[in-house]
Coordinates of C-alpha atoms and ligand atoms in Angstrom, one line a residue:
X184 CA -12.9 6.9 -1.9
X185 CA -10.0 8.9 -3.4
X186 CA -7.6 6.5 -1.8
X187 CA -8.8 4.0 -4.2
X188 CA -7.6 6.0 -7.0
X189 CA -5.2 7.0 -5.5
X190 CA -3.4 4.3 -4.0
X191 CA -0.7 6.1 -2.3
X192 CA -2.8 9.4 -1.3
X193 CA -3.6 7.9 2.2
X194 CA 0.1 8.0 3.6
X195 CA -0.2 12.0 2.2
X196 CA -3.3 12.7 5.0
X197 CA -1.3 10.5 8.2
X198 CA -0.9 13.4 10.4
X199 CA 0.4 10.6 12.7
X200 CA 2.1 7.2 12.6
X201 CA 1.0 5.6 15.6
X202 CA 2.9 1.6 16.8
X203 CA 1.9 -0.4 19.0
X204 CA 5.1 -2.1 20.5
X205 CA 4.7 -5.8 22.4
X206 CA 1.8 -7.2 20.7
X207 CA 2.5 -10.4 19.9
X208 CA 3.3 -12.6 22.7
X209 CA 6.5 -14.8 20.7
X210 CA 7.8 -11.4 19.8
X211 CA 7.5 -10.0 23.3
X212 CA 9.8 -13.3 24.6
X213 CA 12.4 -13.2 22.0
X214 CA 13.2 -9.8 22.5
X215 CA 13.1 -10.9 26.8
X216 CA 10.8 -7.8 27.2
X217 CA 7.5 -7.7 29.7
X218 CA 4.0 -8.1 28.2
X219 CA 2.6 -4.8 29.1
X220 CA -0.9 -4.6 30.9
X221 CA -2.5 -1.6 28.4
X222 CA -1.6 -1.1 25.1
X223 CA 2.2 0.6 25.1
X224 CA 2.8 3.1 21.6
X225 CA 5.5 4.8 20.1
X226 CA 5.3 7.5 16.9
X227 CA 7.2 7.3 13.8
X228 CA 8.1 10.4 12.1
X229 CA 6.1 10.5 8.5
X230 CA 10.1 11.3 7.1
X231 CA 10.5 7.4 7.8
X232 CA 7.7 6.8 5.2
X233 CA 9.3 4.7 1.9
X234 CA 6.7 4.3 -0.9
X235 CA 6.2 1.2 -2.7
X236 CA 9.0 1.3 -5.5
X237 CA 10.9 3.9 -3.9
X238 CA 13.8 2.4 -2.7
X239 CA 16.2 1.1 -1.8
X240 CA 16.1 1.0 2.1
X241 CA 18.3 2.5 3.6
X242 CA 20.8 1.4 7.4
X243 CA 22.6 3.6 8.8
X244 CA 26.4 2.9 9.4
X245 CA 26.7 1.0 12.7
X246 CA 23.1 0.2 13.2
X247 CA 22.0 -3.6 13.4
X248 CA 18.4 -2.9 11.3
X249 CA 15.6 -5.3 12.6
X250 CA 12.8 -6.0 9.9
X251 CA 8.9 -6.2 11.7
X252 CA 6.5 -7.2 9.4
X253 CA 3.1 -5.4 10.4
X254 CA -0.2 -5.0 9.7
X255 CA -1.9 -1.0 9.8
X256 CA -4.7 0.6 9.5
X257 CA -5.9 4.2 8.6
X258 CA -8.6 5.8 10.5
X259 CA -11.6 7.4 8.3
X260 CA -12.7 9.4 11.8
X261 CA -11.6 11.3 14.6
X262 CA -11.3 9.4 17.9
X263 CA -11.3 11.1 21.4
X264 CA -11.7 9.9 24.9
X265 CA -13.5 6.6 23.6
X266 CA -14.7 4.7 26.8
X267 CA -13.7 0.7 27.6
X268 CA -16.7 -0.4 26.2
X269 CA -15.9 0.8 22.6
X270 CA -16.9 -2.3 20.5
X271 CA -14.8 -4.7 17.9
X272 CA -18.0 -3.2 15.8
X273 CA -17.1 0.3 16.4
X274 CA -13.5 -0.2 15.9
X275 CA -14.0 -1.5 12.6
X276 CA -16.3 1.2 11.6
X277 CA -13.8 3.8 11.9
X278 CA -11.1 2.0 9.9
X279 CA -10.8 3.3 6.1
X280 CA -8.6 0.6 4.8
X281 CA -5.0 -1.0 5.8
X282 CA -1.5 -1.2 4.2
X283 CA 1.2 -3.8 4.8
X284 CA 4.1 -2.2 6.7
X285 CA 7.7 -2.7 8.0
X286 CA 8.9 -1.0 11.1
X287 CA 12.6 -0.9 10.7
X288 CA 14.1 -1.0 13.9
X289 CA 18.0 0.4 14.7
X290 CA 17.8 -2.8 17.5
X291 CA 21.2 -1.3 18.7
X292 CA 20.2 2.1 19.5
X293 CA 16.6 1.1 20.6
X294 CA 18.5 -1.4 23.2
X295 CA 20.8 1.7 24.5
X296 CA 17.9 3.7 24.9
X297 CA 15.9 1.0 26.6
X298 CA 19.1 0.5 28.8
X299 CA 18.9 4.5 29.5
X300 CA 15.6 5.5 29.7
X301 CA 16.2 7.7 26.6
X302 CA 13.5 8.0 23.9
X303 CA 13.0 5.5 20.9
X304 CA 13.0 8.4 18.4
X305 CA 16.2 7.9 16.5
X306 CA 16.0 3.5 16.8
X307 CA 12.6 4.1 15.1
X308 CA 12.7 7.1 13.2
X309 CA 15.7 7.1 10.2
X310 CA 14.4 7.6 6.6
X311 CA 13.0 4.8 5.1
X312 CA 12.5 3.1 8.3
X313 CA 9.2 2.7 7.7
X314 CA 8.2 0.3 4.2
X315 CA 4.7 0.5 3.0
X316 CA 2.8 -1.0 0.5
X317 CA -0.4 0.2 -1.9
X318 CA -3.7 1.5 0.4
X319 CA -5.6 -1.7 0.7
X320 CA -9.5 -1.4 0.0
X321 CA -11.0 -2.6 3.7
X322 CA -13.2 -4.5 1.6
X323 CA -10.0 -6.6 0.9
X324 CA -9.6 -7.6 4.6
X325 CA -13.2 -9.3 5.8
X326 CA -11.4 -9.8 9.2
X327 CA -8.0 -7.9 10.9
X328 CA -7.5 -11.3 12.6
X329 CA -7.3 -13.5 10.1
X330 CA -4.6 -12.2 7.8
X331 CA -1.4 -13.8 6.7
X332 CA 2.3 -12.0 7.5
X333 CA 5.4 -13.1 6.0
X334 CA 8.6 -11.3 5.4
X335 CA 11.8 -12.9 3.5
X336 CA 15.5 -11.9 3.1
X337 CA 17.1 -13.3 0.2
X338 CA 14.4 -16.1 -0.3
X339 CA 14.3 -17.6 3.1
X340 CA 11.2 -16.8 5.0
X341 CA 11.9 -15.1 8.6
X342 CA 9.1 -14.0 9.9
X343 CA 4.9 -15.6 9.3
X344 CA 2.1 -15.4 11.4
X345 CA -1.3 -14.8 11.7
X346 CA -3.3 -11.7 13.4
X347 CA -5.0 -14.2 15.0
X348 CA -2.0 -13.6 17.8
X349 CA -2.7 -10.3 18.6
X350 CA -2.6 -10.0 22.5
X351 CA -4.5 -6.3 22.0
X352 CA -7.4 -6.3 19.8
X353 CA -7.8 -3.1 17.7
X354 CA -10.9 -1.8 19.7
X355 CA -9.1 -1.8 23.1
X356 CA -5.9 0.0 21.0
X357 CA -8.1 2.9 20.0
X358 CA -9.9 3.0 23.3
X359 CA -6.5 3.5 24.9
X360 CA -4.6 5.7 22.5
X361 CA -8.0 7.9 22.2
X362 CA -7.6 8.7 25.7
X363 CA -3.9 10.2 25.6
X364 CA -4.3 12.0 22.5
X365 CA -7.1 12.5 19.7
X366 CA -6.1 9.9 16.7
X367 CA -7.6 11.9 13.7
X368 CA -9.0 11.0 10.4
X369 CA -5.8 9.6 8.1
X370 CA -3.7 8.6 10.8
X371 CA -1.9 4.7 10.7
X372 CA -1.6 2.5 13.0
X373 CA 0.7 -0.3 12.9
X374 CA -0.7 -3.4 15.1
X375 CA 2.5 -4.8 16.2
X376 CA 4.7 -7.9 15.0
X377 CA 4.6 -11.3 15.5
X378 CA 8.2 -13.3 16.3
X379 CA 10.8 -13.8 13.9
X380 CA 12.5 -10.2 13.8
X381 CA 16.0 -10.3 13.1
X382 CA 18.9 -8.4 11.1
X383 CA 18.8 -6.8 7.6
X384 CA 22.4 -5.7 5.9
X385 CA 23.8 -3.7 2.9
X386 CA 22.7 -5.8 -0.4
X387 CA 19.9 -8.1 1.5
X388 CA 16.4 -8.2 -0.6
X389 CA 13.6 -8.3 1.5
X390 CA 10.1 -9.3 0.3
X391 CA 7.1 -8.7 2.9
X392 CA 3.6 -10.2 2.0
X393 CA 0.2 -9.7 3.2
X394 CA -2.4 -12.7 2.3
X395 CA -5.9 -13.4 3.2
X396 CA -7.0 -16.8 3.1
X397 CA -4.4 -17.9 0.7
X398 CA -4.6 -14.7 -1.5
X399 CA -2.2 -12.2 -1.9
X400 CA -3.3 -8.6 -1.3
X401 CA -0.2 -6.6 -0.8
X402 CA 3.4 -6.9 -1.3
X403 CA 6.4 -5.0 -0.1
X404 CA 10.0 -5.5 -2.4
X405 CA 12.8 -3.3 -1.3
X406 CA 17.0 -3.5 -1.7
X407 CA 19.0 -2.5 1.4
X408 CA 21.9 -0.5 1.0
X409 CA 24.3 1.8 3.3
X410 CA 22.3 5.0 4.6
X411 CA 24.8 8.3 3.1
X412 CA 25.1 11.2 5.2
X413 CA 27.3 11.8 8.3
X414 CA 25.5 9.3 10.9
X415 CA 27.6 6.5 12.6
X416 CA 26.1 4.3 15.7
X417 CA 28.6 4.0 18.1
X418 CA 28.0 2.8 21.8
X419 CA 28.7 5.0 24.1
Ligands
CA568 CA1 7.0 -2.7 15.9

């Protein structure tokens, strides 16, 4: 209830940011990777958070960014050990509302540490790696599966799909995750992204939308510009 006053309180209580990788079958055959056979999930750190008129967004020297446009969801309960038969009902019962997201992707470090069997932390986890929009009322989104993606750079549309593609339903996410560790009250969940994912550089303006049935609900506006600091990708 607060978070409806407080449009931006929700990303305050997300003790975790939980992603589910490979969800969208198009996605999973551009990037030549293997559909997995349970839900696969990686954290962000809540550092990579960048509020809605906080920019700009920020690449780190060396890094080829990949923008994917997602939808999430914030839990209003704490799930633990849920069986296989946890319902679509259930599922939806324990969501408090969703945001429109972007999980920024350092493609060139993630594919070294893919290569090497190293972690995903840093190709996930920069600041501002992780756009978000307003809290959206769950009242807003009648149905997870039927809402409208898109993410532009510079005016031309890149990615736009529908949740409709979602290989893992949420239900059978939560069942999974629930059994490796306890998802507690506040935490997000990004659902995946459909195809379309592709470079973001220095000066690029990139507008992500989330519509339902036409409508938009929530919007995403950020400027990219070079990351400061004393970071440089190199391949090693
Ligand atoms: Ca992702």
């Amino acid at each position: 209830m607060s978070s409806l006053r407080m449009p931006l309180k929700y990303l305050d209580n997300a003790k975790k940011i939980l992603c589910i990788g490979r969800n969208y079958a198009a996605h999973i055959k551009e990037l030549n990777s293997a559909q997995p056979q349970q839900p696969f999930f990686f954290l962000k750190p809540s550092s990579s958070i960048l509020k809605p008129n906080n920019g700009p967004f920020l690449i780190p020297k060396g890094v080829i960014v990949h923008h994917e446009v997602e939808l999430a969801f914030i839990l209003n309960k704490e799930l633990k050990n849920l069986p296989d038969s946890f319902s679509p009902e259930e599922a939806l019962d324990a969501i408090d509302g969703y945001a429109l997201t972007i999980d920024m992707t350092a493609r060139n470090v993630q594919n070294e540490a893919k290569a090497k069997g190293l972690p995903w932390s840093i190709g996930k986890g920069f600041d501002t790696f992780l756009p978000v929009s307003n809290f959206i009322p769950k009242s807003e989104i009648p149905d997870p599966y039927n809402v409208d993606l898109k993410l532009s750079i510079n005016g031309e549309t890149k990615q736009e799909d529908n949740t409709n593609l979602m290989i893992f339903p949420i239900h059978k996410i939560l069942s999974s995750m629930s059994n490796i560790m306890t998802l507690e009250k506040g935490d997000l969940i990004l659902t995946g992204t459909p195809k379309g994912v592709g470079p973001i550089v220095d000066g690029d303006t990139v507008d992500a939308t989330l519509s339902v049935d036409g409508k938009e609900i929530a919007r995403i506006d950020i400027k990219a510009e070079t990351k400061p600091g004393f970071y440089e990708y190199k391949e090693t």
